[in-house]
């Protein structure tokens, strides 16, 4: 399971969410969307870094733009 931290009004966030959809289907992982505006602690943590793609353990995979190589590296480590 991956978490995508972002905001509904953030164009970069929505783009990354759209880019992850076919990859999650192809590679068999789930992505949970987390709107940071609903949580003060997440807003303080991620603020202007969104979108942030993170592993379930909180380790950041990438932010701002989807880094496919970083995602592939993460997938290779968990398999």
Tab-separated table of N, CA and C in Angstrom:
chain	number	residue	atom	x	y	z
A	1	UNK	N	0.844	-1.182	0.000
A	1	UNK	CA	0.000	0.000	0.000
A	1	UNK	C	0.884	1.239	0.000
A	2	UNK	N	0.555	2.152	-0.876
A	2	UNK	CA	1.216	3.448	-0.925
A	2	UNK	C	0.238	4.526	-0.503
A	3	UNK	N	0.752	5.619	-0.044
A	3	UNK	CA	-0.083	6.768	0.295
A	3	UNK	C	0.351	7.940	-0.559
A	4	UNK	N	-0.627	8.622	-1.111
A	4	UNK	CA	-0.365	9.825	-1.885
A	4	UNK	C	-0.951	10.993	-1.115
A	5	UNK	N	-0.065	11.819	-0.574
A	5	UNK	CA	-0.472	12.990	0.187
A	5	UNK	C	-0.582	14.169	-0.768
A	6	UNK	N	-1.708	14.869	-0.688
A	6	UNK	CA	-1.897	16.007	-1.576
A	6	UNK	C	-3.093	16.836	-1.188
A	7	UNK	N	-3.510	17.649	-2.148
A	7	UNK	CA	-4.669	18.528	-1.971
A	7	UNK	C	-5.550	18.395	-3.206
A	8	UNK	N	-6.841	18.496	-3.001
A	8	UNK	CA	-7.787	18.367	-4.111
A	8	UNK	C	-7.624	19.477	-5.148
A	9	UNK	N	-7.185	20.648	-4.747
A	9	UNK	CA	-7.060	21.768	-5.685
A	9	UNK	C	-5.659	21.873	-6.295
A	10	UNK	N	-4.803	20.907	-6.042
A	10	UNK	CA	-3.415	20.928	-6.507
A	10	UNK	C	-3.293	20.176	-7.830
A	11	UNK	N	-2.945	20.889	-8.883
A	11	UNK	CA	-2.814	20.268	-10.193
A	11	UNK	C	-1.756	19.178	-10.235
A	12	UNK	N	-0.609	19.405	-9.592
A	12	UNK	CA	0.428	18.385	-9.557
A	12	UNK	C	-0.052	17.136	-8.828
A	13	UNK	N	-0.828	17.333	-7.776
A	13	UNK	CA	-1.345	16.203	-6.999
A	13	UNK	C	-2.289	15.355	-7.840
A	14	UNK	N	-3.187	16.012	-8.543
A	14	UNK	CA	-4.151	15.292	-9.362
A	14	UNK	C	-3.462	14.587	-10.527
A	15	UNK	N	-2.432	15.216	-11.077
A	15	UNK	CA	-1.669	14.585	-12.154
A	15	UNK	C	-0.985	13.317	-11.656
A	16	UNK	N	-0.328	13.394	-10.492
A	16	UNK	CA	0.343	12.206	-9.967
A	16	UNK	C	-0.666	11.111	-9.657
A	17	UNK	N	-1.808	11.479	-9.111
A	17	UNK	CA	-2.845	10.490	-8.811
A	17	UNK	C	-3.289	9.788	-10.094
A	18	UNK	N	-3.488	10.547	-11.155
A	18	UNK	CA	-3.878	9.962	-12.445
A	18	UNK	C	-2.780	9.074	-13.016
A	19	UNK	N	-1.533	9.479	-12.873
A	19	UNK	CA	-0.403	8.689	-13.391
A	19	UNK	C	-0.237	7.378	-12.628
A	20	UNK	N	-0.571	7.374	-11.352
A	20	UNK	CA	-0.414	6.174	-10.539
A	20	UNK	C	-1.483	5.126	-10.811
A	21	UNK	N	-2.646	5.539	-11.262
A	21	UNK	CA	-3.751	4.598	-11.442
A	21	UNK	C	-3.390	3.427	-12.350
A	22	UNK	N	-2.909	3.645	-13.585
A	22	UNK	CA	-2.584	2.488	-14.422
A	22	UNK	C	-1.394	1.686	-13.889
A	23	UNK	N	-0.454	2.351	-13.230
A	23	UNK	CA	0.693	1.640	-12.666
A	23	UNK	C	0.267	0.732	-11.520
A	24	UNK	N	-0.665	1.198	-10.706
A	24	UNK	CA	-1.126	0.381	-9.584
A	24	UNK	C	-1.862	-0.859	-10.084
A	25	UNK	N	-2.615	-0.701	-11.147
A	25	UNK	CA	-3.314	-1.850	-11.728
A	25	UNK	C	-2.307	-2.833	-12.325
A	26	UNK	N	-1.362	-2.313	-13.074
A	26	UNK	CA	-0.370	-3.157	-13.748
A	26	UNK	C	0.517	-3.904	-12.760
A	27	UNK	N	0.923	-3.225	-11.679
A	27	UNK	CA	1.891	-3.809	-10.753
A	27	UNK	C	1.259	-4.343	-9.463
A	28	UNK	N	-0.039	-4.178	-9.310
A	28	UNK	CA	-0.745	-4.773	-8.182
A	28	UNK	C	-0.510	-4.123	-6.835
A	29	UNK	N	-0.438	-2.819	-6.786
A	29	UNK	CA	-0.351	-2.138	-5.497
A	29	UNK	C	-1.508	-1.149	-5.374
A	30	UNK	N	-1.872	-0.853	-4.138
A	30	UNK	CA	-2.956	0.086	-3.871
A	30	UNK	C	-2.367	1.440	-3.502
A	31	UNK	N	-3.114	2.488	-3.829
A	31	UNK	CA	-2.712	3.845	-3.477
A	31	UNK	C	-3.859	4.489	-2.707
A	32	UNK	N	-3.562	4.917	-1.503
A	32	UNK	CA	-4.542	5.630	-0.679
A	32	UNK	C	-4.301	7.124	-0.836
A	33	UNK	N	-5.338	7.851	-1.227
A	33	UNK	CA	-5.276	9.313	-1.339
A	33	UNK	C	-5.519	9.916	0.033
A	34	UNK	N	-4.621	10.810	0.465
A	34	UNK	CA	-4.764	11.476	1.760
A	34	UNK	C	-4.694	12.979	1.516
A	35	UNK	N	-5.809	13.659	1.768
A	35	UNK	CA	-5.861	15.109	1.619
A	35	UNK	C	-5.268	15.735	2.879
A	36	UNK	N	-4.137	16.410	2.739
A	36	UNK	CA	-3.454	16.946	3.920
A	36	UNK	C	-4.186	18.126	4.532
A	37	UNK	N	-5.086	18.740	3.785
A	37	UNK	CA	-5.826	19.869	4.335
A	37	UNK	C	-6.764	19.444	5.458
A	38	UNK	N	-7.011	18.143	5.578
A	38	UNK	CA	-7.891	17.624	6.625
A	38	UNK	C	-7.146	17.304	7.922
A	39	UNK	N	-5.824	17.545	7.939
A	39	UNK	CA	-5.030	17.112	9.079
A	39	UNK	C	-3.898	18.116	9.323
A	40	UNK	N	-3.934	18.793	10.446
A	40	UNK	CA	-2.925	19.819	10.756
A	40	UNK	C	-1.513	19.249	10.819
A	41	UNK	N	-1.358	18.041	11.356
A	41	UNK	CA	-0.032	17.431	11.461
A	41	UNK	C	0.541	17.128	10.077
A	42	UNK	N	-0.295	16.622	9.175
A	42	UNK	CA	0.167	16.335	7.810
A	42	UNK	C	0.457	17.623	7.051
A	43	UNK	N	-0.350	18.628	7.294
A	43	UNK	CA	-0.114	19.937	6.663
A	43	UNK	C	1.251	20.482	7.098
A	44	UNK	N	1.563	20.355	8.373
A	44	UNK	CA	2.853	20.823	8.878
A	44	UNK	C	4.006	19.992	8.324
A	45	UNK	N	3.785	18.695	8.161
A	45	UNK	CA	4.829	17.793	7.683
A	45	UNK	C	5.103	17.958	6.197
A	46	UNK	N	4.044	18.014	5.381
A	46	UNK	CA	4.220	18.005	3.931
A	46	UNK	C	4.036	19.366	3.278
A	47	UNK	N	3.208	20.216	3.844
A	47	UNK	CA	3.017	21.577	3.361
A	47	UNK	C	3.159	21.769	1.874
A	48	UNK	N	4.219	22.444	1.472
A	48	UNK	CA	4.444	22.770	0.061
A	48	UNK	C	5.139	21.666	-0.723
A	49	UNK	N	5.387	20.505	-0.117
A	49	UNK	CA	6.037	19.399	-0.825
A	49	UNK	C	5.066	18.578	-1.679
A	50	UNK	N	3.778	18.760	-1.483
A	50	UNK	CA	2.806	17.910	-2.161
A	50	UNK	C	2.860	18.074	-3.669
A	51	UNK	N	2.553	17.008	-4.366
A	51	UNK	CA	2.186	15.691	-3.870
A	51	UNK	C	3.404	14.920	-3.361
A	52	UNK	N	3.151	14.091	-2.356
A	52	UNK	CA	4.190	13.230	-1.804
A	52	UNK	C	3.687	11.794	-1.883
A	53	UNK	N	4.445	10.949	-2.572
A	53	UNK	CA	4.141	9.524	-2.632
A	53	UNK	C	5.015	8.843	-1.596
A	54	UNK	N	4.380	8.092	-0.695
A	54	UNK	CA	5.113	7.463	0.397
A	54	UNK	C	4.692	6.014	0.555
A	55	UNK	N	5.618	5.218	1.060
A	55	UNK	CA	5.332	3.838	1.410
A	55	UNK	C	4.476	3.827	2.676
A	56	UNK	N	3.898	2.678	2.983
A	56	UNK	CA	3.044	2.561	4.170
A	56	UNK	C	3.809	2.900	5.449
A	57	UNK	N	5.126	2.668	5.452
A	57	UNK	CA	5.932	2.965	6.640
A	57	UNK	C	6.297	4.443	6.745
A	58	UNK	N	5.839	5.248	5.782
A	58	UNK	CA	6.084	6.683	5.805
A	58	UNK	C	7.294	7.132	5.009
A	59	UNK	N	8.087	6.185	4.504
A	59	UNK	CA	9.268	6.548	3.720
A	59	UNK	C	8.849	7.184	2.407
A	60	UNK	N	9.368	8.373	2.147
A	60	UNK	CA	9.017	9.090	0.929
A	60	UNK	C	9.650	8.415	-0.282
A	61	UNK	N	8.847	8.208	-1.309
A	61	UNK	CA	9.330	7.661	-2.571
A	61	UNK	C	9.659	8.806	-3.521
A	62	UNK	N	8.764	9.776	-3.611
A	62	UNK	CA	9.019	10.953	-4.441
A	62	UNK	C	8.031	12.057	-4.061
A	63	UNK	N	8.325	13.261	-4.519
A	63	UNK	CA	7.382	14.359	-4.333
A	63	UNK	C	7.449	15.288	-5.547
A	64	UNK	N	6.460	16.147	-5.661
A	64	UNK	CA	6.238	17.078	-6.777
A	64	UNK	C	5.827	16.364	-8.065
A	65	UNK	N	6.658	15.440	-8.545
A	65	UNK	CA	6.368	14.721	-9.788
A	65	UNK	C	6.614	13.238	-9.568
A	66	UNK	N	5.894	12.396	-10.290
A	66	UNK	CA	6.081	10.961	-10.172
A	66	UNK	C	7.461	10.580	-10.703
A	67	UNK	N	8.259	9.972	-9.855
A	67	UNK	CA	9.570	9.448	-10.226
A	67	UNK	C	9.397	7.950	-10.434
A	68	UNK	N	9.214	7.558	-11.686
A	68	UNK	CA	8.923	6.162	-12.004
A	68	UNK	C	10.083	5.264	-11.584
A	69	UNK	N	11.313	5.735	-11.740
A	69	UNK	CA	12.469	4.923	-11.336
A	69	UNK	C	12.461	4.685	-9.827
A	70	UNK	N	12.162	5.700	-9.041
A	70	UNK	CA	12.087	5.536	-7.584
A	70	UNK	C	10.970	4.575	-7.211
A	71	UNK	N	9.845	4.654	-7.913
A	71	UNK	CA	8.737	3.731	-7.656
A	71	UNK	C	9.146	2.307	-8.029
A	72	UNK	N	9.793	2.133	-9.167
A	72	UNK	CA	10.271	0.805	-9.571
A	72	UNK	C	11.255	0.245	-8.548
A	73	UNK	N	12.147	1.091	-8.042
A	73	UNK	CA	13.109	0.657	-7.027
A	73	UNK	C	12.387	0.199	-5.765
A	74	UNK	N	11.369	0.934	-5.353
A	74	UNK	CA	10.597	0.556	-4.167
A	74	UNK	C	9.883	-0.767	-4.400
A	75	UNK	N	9.273	-0.931	-5.568
A	75	UNK	CA	8.575	-2.174	-5.884
A	75	UNK	C	9.540	-3.362	-5.890
A	76	UNK	N	10.746	-3.168	-6.397
A	76	UNK	CA	11.737	-4.238	-6.431
A	76	UNK	C	12.140	-4.655	-5.013
A	77	UNK	N	12.182	-3.705	-4.097
A	77	UNK	CA	12.584	-4.002	-2.715
A	77	UNK	C	11.523	-4.800	-1.960
A	78	UNK	N	10.257	-4.600	-2.292
A	78	UNK	CA	9.212	-5.278	-1.533
A	78	UNK	C	8.846	-6.632	-2.123
A	79	UNK	N	9.390	-6.939	-3.264
A	79	UNK	CA	9.056	-8.239	-3.904
A	79	UNK	C	10.091	-9.262	-3.631
